[in-house]
C-alpha positions as protocol buffer text, in pm:
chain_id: "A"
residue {
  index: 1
  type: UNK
  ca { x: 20688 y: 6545 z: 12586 }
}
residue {
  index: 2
  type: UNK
  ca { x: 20502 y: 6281 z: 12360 }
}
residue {
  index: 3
  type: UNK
  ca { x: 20133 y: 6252 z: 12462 }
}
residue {
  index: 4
  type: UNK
  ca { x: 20076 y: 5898 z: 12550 }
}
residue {
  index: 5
  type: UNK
  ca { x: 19758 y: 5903 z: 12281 }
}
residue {
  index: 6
  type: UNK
  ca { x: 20012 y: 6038 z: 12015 }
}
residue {
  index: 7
  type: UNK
  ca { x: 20214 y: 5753 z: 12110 }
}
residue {
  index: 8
  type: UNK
  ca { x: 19957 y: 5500 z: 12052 }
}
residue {
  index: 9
  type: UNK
  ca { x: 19859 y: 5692 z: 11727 }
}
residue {
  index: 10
  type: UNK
  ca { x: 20192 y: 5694 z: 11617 }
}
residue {
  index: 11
  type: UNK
  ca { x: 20282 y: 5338 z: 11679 }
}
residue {
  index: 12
  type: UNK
  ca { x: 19916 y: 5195 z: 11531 }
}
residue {
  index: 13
  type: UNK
  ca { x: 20051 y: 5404 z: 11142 }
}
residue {
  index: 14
  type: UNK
  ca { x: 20415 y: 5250 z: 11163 }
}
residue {
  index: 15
  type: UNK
  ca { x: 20206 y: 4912 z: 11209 }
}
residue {
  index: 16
  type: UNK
  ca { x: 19993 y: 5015 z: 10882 }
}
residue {
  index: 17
  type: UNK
  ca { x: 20325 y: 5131 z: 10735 }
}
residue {
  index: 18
  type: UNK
  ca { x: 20481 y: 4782 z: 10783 }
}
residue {
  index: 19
  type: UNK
  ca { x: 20238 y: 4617 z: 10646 }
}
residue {
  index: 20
  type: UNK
  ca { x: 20235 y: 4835 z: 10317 }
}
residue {
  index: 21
  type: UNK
  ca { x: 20600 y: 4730 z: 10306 }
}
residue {
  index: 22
  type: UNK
  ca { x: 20574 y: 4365 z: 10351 }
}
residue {
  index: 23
  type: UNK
  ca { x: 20289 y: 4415 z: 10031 }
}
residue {
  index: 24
  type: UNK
  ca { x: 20561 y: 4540 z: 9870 }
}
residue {
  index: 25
  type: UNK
  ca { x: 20836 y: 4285 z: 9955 }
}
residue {
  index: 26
  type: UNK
  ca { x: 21022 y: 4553 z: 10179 }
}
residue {
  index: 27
  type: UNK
  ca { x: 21087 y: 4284 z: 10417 }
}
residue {
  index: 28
  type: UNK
  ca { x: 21386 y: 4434 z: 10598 }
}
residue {
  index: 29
  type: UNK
  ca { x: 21192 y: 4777 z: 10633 }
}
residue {
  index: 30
  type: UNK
  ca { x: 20874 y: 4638 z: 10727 }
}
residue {
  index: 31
  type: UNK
  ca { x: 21062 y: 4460 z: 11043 }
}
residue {
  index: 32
  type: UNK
  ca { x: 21260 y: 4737 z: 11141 }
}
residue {
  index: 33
  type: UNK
  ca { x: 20899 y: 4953 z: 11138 }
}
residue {
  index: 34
  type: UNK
  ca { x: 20751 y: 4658 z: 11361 }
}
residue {
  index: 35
  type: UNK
  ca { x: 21075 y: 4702 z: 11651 }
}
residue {
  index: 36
  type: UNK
  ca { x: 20935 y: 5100 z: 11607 }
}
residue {
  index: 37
  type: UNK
  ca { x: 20624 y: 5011 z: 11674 }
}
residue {
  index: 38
  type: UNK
  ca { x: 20651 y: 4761 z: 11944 }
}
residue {
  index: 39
  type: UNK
  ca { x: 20868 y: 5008 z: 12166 }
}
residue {
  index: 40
  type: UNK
  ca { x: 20643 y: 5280 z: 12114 }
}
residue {
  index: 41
  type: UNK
  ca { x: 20337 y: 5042 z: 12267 }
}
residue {
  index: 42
  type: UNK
  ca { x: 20636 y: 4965 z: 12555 }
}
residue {
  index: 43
  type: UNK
  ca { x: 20670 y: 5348 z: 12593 }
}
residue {
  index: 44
  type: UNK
  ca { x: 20254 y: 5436 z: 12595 }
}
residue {
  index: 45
  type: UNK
  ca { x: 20232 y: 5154 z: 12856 }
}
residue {
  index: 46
  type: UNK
  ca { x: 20454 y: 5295 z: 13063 }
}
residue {
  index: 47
  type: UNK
  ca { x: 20284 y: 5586 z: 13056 }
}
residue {
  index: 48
  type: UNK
  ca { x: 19928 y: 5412 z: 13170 }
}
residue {
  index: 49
  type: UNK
  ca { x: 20152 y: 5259 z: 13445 }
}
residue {
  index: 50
  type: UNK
  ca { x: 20297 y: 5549 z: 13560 }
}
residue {
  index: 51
  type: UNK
  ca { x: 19995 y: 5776 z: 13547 }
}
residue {
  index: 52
  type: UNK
  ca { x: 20240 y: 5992 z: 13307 }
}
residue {
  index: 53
  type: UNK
  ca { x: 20073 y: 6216 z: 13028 }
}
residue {
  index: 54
  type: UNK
  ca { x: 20343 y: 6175 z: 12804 }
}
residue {
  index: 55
  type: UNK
  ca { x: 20716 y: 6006 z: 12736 }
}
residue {
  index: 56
  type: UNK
  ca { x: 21008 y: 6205 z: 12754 }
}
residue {
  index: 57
  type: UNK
  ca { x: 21077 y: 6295 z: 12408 }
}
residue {
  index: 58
  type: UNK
  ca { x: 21392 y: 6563 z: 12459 }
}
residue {
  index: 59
  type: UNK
  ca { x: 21769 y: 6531 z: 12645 }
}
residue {
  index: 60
  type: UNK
  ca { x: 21571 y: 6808 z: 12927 }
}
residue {
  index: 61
  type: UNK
  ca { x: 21272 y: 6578 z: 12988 }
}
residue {
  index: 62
  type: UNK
  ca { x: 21500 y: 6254 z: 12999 }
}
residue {
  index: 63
  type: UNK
  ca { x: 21734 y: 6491 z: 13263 }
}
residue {
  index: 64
  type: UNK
  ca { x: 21626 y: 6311 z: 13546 }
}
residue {
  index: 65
  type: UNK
  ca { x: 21474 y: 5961 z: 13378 }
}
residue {
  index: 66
  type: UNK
  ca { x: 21782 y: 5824 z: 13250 }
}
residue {
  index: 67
  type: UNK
  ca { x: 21702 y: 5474 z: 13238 }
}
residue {
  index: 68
  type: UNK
  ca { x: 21385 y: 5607 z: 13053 }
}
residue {
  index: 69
  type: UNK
  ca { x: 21588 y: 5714 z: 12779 }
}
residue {
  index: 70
  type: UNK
  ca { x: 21628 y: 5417 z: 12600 }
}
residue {
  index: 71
  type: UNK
  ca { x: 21558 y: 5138 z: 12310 }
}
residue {
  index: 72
  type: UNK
  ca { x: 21587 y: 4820 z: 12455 }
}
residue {
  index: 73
  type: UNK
  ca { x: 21305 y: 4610 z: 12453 }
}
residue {
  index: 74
  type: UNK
  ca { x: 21344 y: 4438 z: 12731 }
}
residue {
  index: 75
  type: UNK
  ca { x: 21428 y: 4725 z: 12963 }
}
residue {
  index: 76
  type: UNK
  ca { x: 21079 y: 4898 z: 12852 }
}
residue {
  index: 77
  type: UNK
  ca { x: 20896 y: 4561 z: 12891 }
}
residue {
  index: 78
  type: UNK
  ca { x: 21028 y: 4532 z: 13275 }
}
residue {
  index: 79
  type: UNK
  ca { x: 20954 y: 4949 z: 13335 }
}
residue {
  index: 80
  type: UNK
  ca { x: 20589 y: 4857 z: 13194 }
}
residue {
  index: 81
  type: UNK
  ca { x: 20496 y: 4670 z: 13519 }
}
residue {
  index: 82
  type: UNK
  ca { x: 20336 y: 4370 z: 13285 }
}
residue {
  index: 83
  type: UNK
  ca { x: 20666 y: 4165 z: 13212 }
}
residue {
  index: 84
  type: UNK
  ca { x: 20527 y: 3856 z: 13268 }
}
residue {
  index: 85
  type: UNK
  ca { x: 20172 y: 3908 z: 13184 }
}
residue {
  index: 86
  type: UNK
  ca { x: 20364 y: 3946 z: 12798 }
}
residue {
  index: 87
  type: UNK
  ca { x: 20617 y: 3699 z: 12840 }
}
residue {
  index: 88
  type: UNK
  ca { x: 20340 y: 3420 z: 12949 }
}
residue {
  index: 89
  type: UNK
  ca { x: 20086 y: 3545 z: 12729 }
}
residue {
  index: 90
  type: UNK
  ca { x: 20278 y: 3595 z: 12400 }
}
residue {
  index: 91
  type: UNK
  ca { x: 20610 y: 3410 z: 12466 }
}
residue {
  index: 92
  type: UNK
  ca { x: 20669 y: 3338 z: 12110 }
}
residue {
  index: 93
  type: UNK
  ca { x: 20568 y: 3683 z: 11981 }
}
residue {
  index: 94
  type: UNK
  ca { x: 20812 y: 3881 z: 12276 }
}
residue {
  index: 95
  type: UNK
  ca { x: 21089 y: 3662 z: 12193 }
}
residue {
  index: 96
  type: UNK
  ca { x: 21072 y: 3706 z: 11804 }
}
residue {
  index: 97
  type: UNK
  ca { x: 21023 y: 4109 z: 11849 }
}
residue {
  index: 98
  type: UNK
  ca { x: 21309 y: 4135 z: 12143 }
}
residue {
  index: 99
  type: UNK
  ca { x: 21563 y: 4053 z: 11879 }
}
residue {
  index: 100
  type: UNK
  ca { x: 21492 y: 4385 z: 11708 }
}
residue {
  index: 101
  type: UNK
  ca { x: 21760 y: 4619 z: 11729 }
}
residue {
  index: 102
  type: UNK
  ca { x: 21769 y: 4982 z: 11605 }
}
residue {
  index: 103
  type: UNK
  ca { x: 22084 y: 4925 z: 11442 }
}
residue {
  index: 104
  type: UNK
  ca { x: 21941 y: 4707 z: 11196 }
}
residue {
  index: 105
  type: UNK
  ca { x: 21868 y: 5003 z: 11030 }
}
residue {
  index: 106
  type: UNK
  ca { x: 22232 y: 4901 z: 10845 }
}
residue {
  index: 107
  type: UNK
  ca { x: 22146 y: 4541 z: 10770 }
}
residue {
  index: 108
  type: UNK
  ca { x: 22238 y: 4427 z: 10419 }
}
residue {
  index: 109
  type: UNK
  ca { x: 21920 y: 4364 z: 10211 }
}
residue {
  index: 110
  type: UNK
  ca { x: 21802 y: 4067 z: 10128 }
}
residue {
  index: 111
  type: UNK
  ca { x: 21846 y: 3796 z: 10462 }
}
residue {
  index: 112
  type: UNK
  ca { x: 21500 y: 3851 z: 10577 }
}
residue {
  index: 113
  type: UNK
  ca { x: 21180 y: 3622 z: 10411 }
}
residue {
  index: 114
  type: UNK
  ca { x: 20844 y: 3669 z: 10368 }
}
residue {
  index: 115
  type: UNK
  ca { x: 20759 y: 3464 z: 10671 }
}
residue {
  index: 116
  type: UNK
  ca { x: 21059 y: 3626 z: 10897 }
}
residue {
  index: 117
  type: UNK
  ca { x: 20822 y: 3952 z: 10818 }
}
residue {
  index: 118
  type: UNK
  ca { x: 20450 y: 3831 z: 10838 }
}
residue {
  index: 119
  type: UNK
  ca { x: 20560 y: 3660 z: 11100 }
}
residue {
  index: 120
  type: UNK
  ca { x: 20758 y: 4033 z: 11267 }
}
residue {
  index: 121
  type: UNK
  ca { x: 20447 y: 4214 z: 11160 }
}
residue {
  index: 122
  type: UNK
  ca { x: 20182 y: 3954 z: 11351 }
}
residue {
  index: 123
  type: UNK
  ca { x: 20388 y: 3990 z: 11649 }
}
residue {
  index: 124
  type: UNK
  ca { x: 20420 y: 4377 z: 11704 }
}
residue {
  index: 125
  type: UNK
  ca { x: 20016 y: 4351 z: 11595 }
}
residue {
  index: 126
  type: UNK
  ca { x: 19968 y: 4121 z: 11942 }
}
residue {
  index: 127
  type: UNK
  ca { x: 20207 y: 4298 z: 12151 }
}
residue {
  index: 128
  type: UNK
  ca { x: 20051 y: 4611 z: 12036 }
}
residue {
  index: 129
  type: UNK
  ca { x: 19722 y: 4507 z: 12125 }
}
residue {
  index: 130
  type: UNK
  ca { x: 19802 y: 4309 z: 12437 }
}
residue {
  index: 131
  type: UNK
  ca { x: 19980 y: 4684 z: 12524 }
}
């Protein structure tokens, strides 16, 4: 089990991470670290929500929290109980970061600018906060 404050921890050094790598023109990196942190904020909130202490973190915990068990953006957004708070609030932001997908871990190098990741990196720092 992931303690929900670990979670927030976590996700608030991936942020820091992404912005090291958008310093360092490590565009593609630096968004793929934003998605990261983003659905670790989704999965902390959920917690809050829930009253949980932590996230299912192993195949056992997830056992009976299958729909838990996942990395869609959107599915965590609607199990956080503030879907529309975030997609009122920071429409632009939700819609920029709900494109991420963990597969773009395999992405060739080199499609993603500067402002594609400032503007990756401000988002997950709003929906982070707003979290």
């Amino acid at each position: 089990m992931l303690d929900k404050k670990e979670i927030k921890k976590i996700a608030k050094a991936r942020l820091k991470d992404a912005e090291v790598l958008v310093a360092s023109r490590r565009y593609e990196g630096a968004i793929y670290l934003c998605g990261y942190v983003v659905e670790l904020g989704l999965k902390a909130r959920i917690c809050r929500t829930l009253n949980w202490q932590g996230f299912p973190s192993t195949n056992n915990e997830f056992k009976d929290y299958r729909s838990f068990k996942t990395h869609n953006l959107d599915v965590l957004l609607h199990l956080t109980g503030i879907e529309g708070k975030i997609k009122s609030e920071l429409f632009a932001e939700w819609s920029a970061v709900a494109e991420w997908d963990p597969e773009s871990r395999y992405n060739p190098i080199g499609n993603v600018t500067l402002s594609d990741a400032q503007f990756m990196l401000s988002s997950a720092s709003s929906l982070l906060a707003k979290l």
